[in-house]
C-alpha positions as a Markdown table, in Angstrom:
| # | Residue | x | y | z |
|---|---|---|---|---|
| 1 | Met | 0.0 | 0.0 | 0.0 |
| 2 | Lys | 2.9 | 2.4 | 0.9 |
| 3 | Gln | 4.5 | 1.8 | -2.6 |
| 4 | Phe | 1.2 | 2.4 | -4.3 |
| 5 | Leu | 0.7 | 5.7 | -2.4 |
| 6 | Thr | 4.3 | 6.8 | -3.2 |
| 7 | Leu | 3.7 | 6.0 | -6.9 |
| 8 | Leu | 0.4 | 7.9 | -6.9 |
| 9 | Ile | 2.1 | 11.0 | -5.4 |
| 10 | Phe | 4.9 | 10.8 | -7.9 |
| 11 | Leu | 2.6 | 10.6 | -10.8 |
| 12 | Leu | 0.5 | 13.5 | -9.6 |
| 13 | Leu | 3.6 | 15.7 | -9.0 |
| 14 | Ser | 5.3 | 14.8 | -12.2 |
| 15 | Gly | 2.7 | 16.6 | -14.2 |
| 16 | Ile | 3.2 | 19.8 | -12.1 |
| 17 | Leu | 6.9 | 19.8 | -11.5 |
| 18 | Thr | 9.2 | 20.1 | -14.5 |
| 19 | Ala | 13.0 | 20.3 | -14.9 |
| 20 | His | 14.9 | 23.0 | -16.6 |
| 21 | Lys | 15.0 | 22.3 | -20.4 |
| 22 | Pro | 16.9 | 24.2 | -23.1 |
| 23 | Lys | 15.0 | 25.5 | -26.1 |
| 24 | Ser | 16.1 | 24.8 | -29.7 |
| 25 | Lys | 14.5 | 25.6 | -32.9 |
| 26 | Ser | 15.4 | 25.1 | -36.6 |
| 27 | Glu | 13.8 | 26.8 | -39.6 |
| 28 | Lys | 14.4 | 27.0 | -43.3 |
| 29 | Phe | 14.1 | 30.0 | -45.6 |
| 30 | Gly | 14.7 | 28.9 | -49.1 |
| 31 | Asn | 18.3 | 27.7 | -49.2 |
| 32 | Val | 19.0 | 29.2 | -45.7 |
| 33 | Lys | 18.8 | 26.9 | -42.6 |
| 34 | Thr | 18.8 | 28.5 | -39.2 |
| 35 | Phe | 19.3 | 26.9 | -35.8 |
| 36 | Phe | 18.8 | 28.6 | -32.5 |
| 37 | Lys | 19.5 | 27.2 | -29.0 |
| 38 | Ser | 18.9 | 28.9 | -25.7 |
| 39 | Gly | 19.4 | 27.6 | -22.1 |
| 40 | Phe | 15.9 | 28.3 | -21.1 |
| 41 | Asn | 12.6 | 27.1 | -22.6 |
| 42 | Phe | 9.7 | 29.4 | -21.7 |
| 43 | Gly | 7.2 | 27.5 | -23.8 |
| 44 | Asp | 5.7 | 28.0 | -27.3 |
| 45 | Lys | 3.8 | 31.1 | -26.3 |
| 46 | Thr | 6.9 | 33.0 | -25.3 |
| 47 | Arg | 9.7 | 33.9 | -27.7 |
| 48 | Glu | 13.1 | 35.1 | -26.6 |
| 49 | Ser | 14.5 | 38.2 | -28.3 |
| 50 | Gln | 17.5 | 36.3 | -29.6 |
| 51 | Glu | 15.1 | 33.7 | -31.1 |
| 52 | Met | 13.2 | 36.4 | -33.0 |
| 53 | Lys | 16.5 | 37.9 | -34.2 |
| 54 | Ile | 17.5 | 34.5 | -35.7 |
| 55 | His | 14.2 | 34.3 | -37.5 |
| 56 | Ile | 14.7 | 37.8 | -39.0 |
| 57 | Ile | 18.3 | 36.9 | -39.9 |
| 58 | Gly | 17.1 | 33.8 | -41.7 |
| 59 | Lys | 14.6 | 35.7 | -43.8 |
| 60 | Leu | 17.0 | 38.5 | -44.6 |
| 61 | Ser | 19.9 | 36.1 | -45.3 |
| 62 | Glu | 17.7 | 34.5 | -47.9 |
| 63 | Thr | 17.4 | 37.9 | -49.6 |
| 64 | Val | 21.2 | 38.5 | -49.3 |
| 65 | Gly | 21.8 | 35.1 | -51.0 |
| 66 | Lys | 19.4 | 35.8 | -53.8 |
| 67 | Arg | 21.0 | 39.3 | -54.4 |
| 68 | Leu | 24.5 | 37.7 | -54.5 |
| 69 | Asn | 23.2 | 34.8 | -56.7 |
| 70 | Phe | 24.1 | 32.2 | -54.0 |
| 71 | Lys | 22.3 | 28.9 | -54.7 |
| 72 | Asp | 24.0 | 26.5 | -52.3 |
| 73 | Thr | 22.9 | 25.9 | -48.7 |
| 74 | Leu | 23.7 | 28.5 | -46.0 |
| 75 | Met | 23.6 | 27.3 | -42.4 |
| 76 | Ile | 23.3 | 29.9 | -39.6 |
| 77 | Glu | 23.7 | 28.5 | -36.2 |
| 78 | Tyr | 23.4 | 30.4 | -32.9 |
| 79 | Glu | 23.6 | 29.3 | -29.4 |
| 80 | Arg | 23.0 | 31.7 | -26.6 |
| 81 | Ser | 25.9 | 31.5 | -24.2 |
| 82 | Tyr | 25.6 | 32.6 | -20.6 |
| 83 | Lys | 29.3 | 32.7 | -20.0 |
| 84 | Glu | 32.1 | 34.9 | -21.3 |
| 85 | Asn | 33.3 | 32.2 | -23.7 |
| 86 | Lys | 32.2 | 33.2 | -27.2 |
| 87 | Leu | 33.0 | 31.7 | -30.6 |
| 88 | Ile | 32.4 | 32.7 | -34.2 |
| 89 | Ile | 33.0 | 30.4 | -37.1 |
| 90 | Leu | 32.7 | 31.3 | -40.8 |
| 91 | Glu | 33.1 | 28.0 | -42.7 |
| 92 | Asn | 32.9 | 26.8 | -46.3 |
| 93 | Asn | 31.9 | 23.2 | -47.2 |
| 94 | Asn | 30.2 | 22.3 | -43.9 |
| 95 | Thr | 26.5 | 22.7 | -43.3 |
| 96 | Asn | 26.3 | 20.0 | -40.7 |
| 97 | Tyr | 24.9 | 21.1 | -37.4 |
| 98 | Lys | 28.1 | 21.9 | -35.4 |
| 99 | Val | 27.2 | 24.1 | -32.4 |
| 100 | Leu | 25.4 | 21.2 | -30.6 |
| 101 | Gly | 28.5 | 19.1 | -30.8 |
| 102 | Leu | 30.8 | 21.9 | -29.7 |
| 103 | Thr | 28.7 | 22.6 | -26.6 |
| 104 | Gly | 28.9 | 18.9 | -25.8 |
| 105 | Gly | 32.6 | 18.7 | -26.3 |
| 106 | Ser | 33.0 | 17.2 | -29.7 |
| 107 | Ile | 33.6 | 18.3 | -33.3 |
| 108 | Ile | 31.1 | 17.0 | -35.9 |
| 109 | Glu | 32.7 | 16.1 | -39.2 |
| 110 | Ser | 32.1 | 18.2 | -42.3 |
| 111 | Asn | 29.6 | 17.2 | -45.0 |
| 112 | Gly | 31.5 | 19.0 | -47.8 |
| 113 | Lys | 28.5 | 21.2 | -48.7 |
| 114 | Gly | 27.5 | 24.9 | -48.5 |
| 115 | Leu | 28.5 | 27.7 | -46.2 |
| 116 | Ala | 28.0 | 28.2 | -42.4 |
| 117 | Val | 28.0 | 31.1 | -40.0 |
| 118 | Arg | 28.1 | 29.8 | -36.5 |
| 119 | Ile | 27.9 | 31.9 | -33.4 |
| 120 | Ile | 28.1 | 31.1 | -29.7 |
| 121 | Asp | 27.6 | 34.4 | -27.8 |
| 122 | Glu | 25.4 | 36.1 | -25.2 |
| 123 | Asn | 23.7 | 38.3 | -27.8 |
| 124 | Ile | 23.7 | 38.8 | -31.5 |
| 125 | Asn | 23.1 | 41.9 | -33.7 |
| 126 | Val | 21.1 | 41.4 | -36.9 |
| 127 | Ile | 23.2 | 43.7 | -39.0 |
| 128 | Asp | 26.4 | 42.2 | -37.8 |
| 129 | Val | 25.3 | 38.7 | -38.7 |
| 130 | Leu | 24.1 | 39.8 | -42.1 |
| 131 | Lys | 27.5 | 41.3 | -42.7 |
| 132 | Leu | 29.1 | 38.0 | -41.8 |
| 133 | Val | 26.7 | 36.2 | -44.2 |
| 134 | Glu | 27.6 | 38.6 | -47.0 |
| 135 | Tyr | 31.3 | 38.3 | -46.4 |
| 136 | Ser | 31.1 | 34.5 | -46.3 |
| 137 | Ile | 29.2 | 34.4 | -49.6 |
| 138 | Cys | 31.5 | 36.9 | -51.4 |
| 139 | Asn | 34.7 | 35.2 | -50.1 |
| 140 | Arg | 33.6 | 31.6 | -50.1 |
| 141 | Lys | 36.7 | 30.1 | -51.7 |
| 142 | Lys | 39.2 | 31.6 | -49.2 |
| 143 | Ile | 37.1 | 31.8 | -46.0 |
| 144 | Asn | 38.5 | 28.6 | -44.5 |
| 145 | Lys | 42.0 | 30.1 | -44.6 |
| 146 | Phe | 41.0 | 32.4 | -41.8 |
| 147 | Leu | 40.1 | 29.6 | -39.3 |
| 148 | Ile | 42.7 | 29.2 | -36.5 |
| 149 | Pro | 42.9 | 26.7 | -33.7 |
| 150 | Thr | 40.9 | 28.2 | -30.8 |
| 151 | Asp | 40.4 | 26.8 | -27.3 |
| 152 | Tyr | 36.7 | 26.5 | -26.4 |
| 153 | Ile | 35.5 | 25.8 | -22.9 |
| 154 | Tyr | 32.3 | 23.9 | -23.3 |
| 155 | Asp | 31.0 | 23.5 | -19.8 |
| 156 | Tyr | 30.4 | 25.7 | -16.8 |
| 157 | Ser | 33.2 | 24.2 | -14.6 |
| 158 | Asn | 35.7 | 26.0 | -16.9 |
| 159 | Glu | 37.8 | 22.8 | -16.9 |
| 160 | Asn | 36.8 | 21.0 | -20.0 |
| 161 | Lys | 37.9 | 22.4 | -23.4 |
| 162 | Ile | 38.4 | 21.4 | -27.0 |
| 163 | Thr | 40.4 | 23.0 | -29.8 |
| 164 | Val | 38.1 | 24.3 | -32.5 |
| 165 | Pro | 38.9 | 25.9 | -35.9 |
| 166 | Ala | 37.3 | 29.4 | -35.4 |
| 167 | Asn | 37.8 | 33.0 | -36.5 |
| 168 | Ser | 39.8 | 35.5 | -34.4 |
| 169 | Glu | 38.0 | 38.5 | -32.8 |
| 170 | Asp | 40.2 | 40.8 | -34.9 |
| 171 | Phe | 39.2 | 39.1 | -38.1 |
| 172 | Ile | 35.5 | 39.4 | -37.2 |
| 173 | Gln | 35.8 | 43.0 | -36.2 |
| 174 | Lys | 37.4 | 43.9 | -39.5 |
| 175 | Ile | 34.4 | 42.5 | -41.3 |
| 176 | Leu | 31.9 | 44.2 | -39.0 |
| 177 | Lys | 33.6 | 47.6 | -39.4 |
| 178 | Lys | 33.2 | 47.6 | -43.2 |
| 179 | Lys | 30.2 | 49.4 | -44.7 |
| 180 | Ser | 27.8 | 47.4 | -46.7 |
| 181 | Asp | 25.4 | 49.1 | -49.1 |
| 182 | Leu | 23.6 | 45.7 | -49.7 |
| 183 | Ile | 23.0 | 45.2 | -46.0 |
| 184 | Asp | 22.0 | 48.8 | -45.5 |
| 185 | Glu | 19.4 | 48.4 | -48.3 |
| 186 | Ile | 18.1 | 45.0 | -47.2 |
| 187 | Ile | 17.7 | 45.9 | -43.5 |
| 188 | Lys | 15.0 | 48.4 | -44.5 |
| 189 | Asp | 12.7 | 45.4 | -45.6 |
| 190 | Glu | 9.8 | 44.8 | -43.3 |
| 191 | Ile | 9.8 | 41.3 | -41.8 |
| 192 | Glu | 6.6 | 39.6 | -40.6 |
| 193 | Leu | 7.0 | 37.9 | -37.3 |
């Protein structure tokens, strides 16, 4: 009887109590794939600002790709990081999901297709990501030359790290400081959310 009562209480409380779950979402806009991951899941009725930014970036990146006559797959991955450790990877010939592996401590192999813009950071800026997309498309053949071995701490204990080919902060800042007439024009488009 005691076991039955314990089981009954457990079943009743399991519907009320929930554990912390991260939120992830993938979308497709023409030949652009987006992936968003956040540490908190507030449910389907609540959307985080960074999640909405990724949605906007996906739609506008499709426009950038069309304007630059880019027909291959473009992967834009973003994981919201709640620590100081950030990472940006502009990569040719790899549209496999990579951020999930990195945050788990492994590097997923390349699939030899398309372009990728991968960001692990606390916040993103729509215009900055669009500039990275434009740069990646325009410099596709040489973009992998700018990847350097970078240590990435993938857990909150700050003890576990892997070495990942990523872009330096200086390289990324040079791209972001350049003016882009294409992005200035496209950012004026209205996006339905």
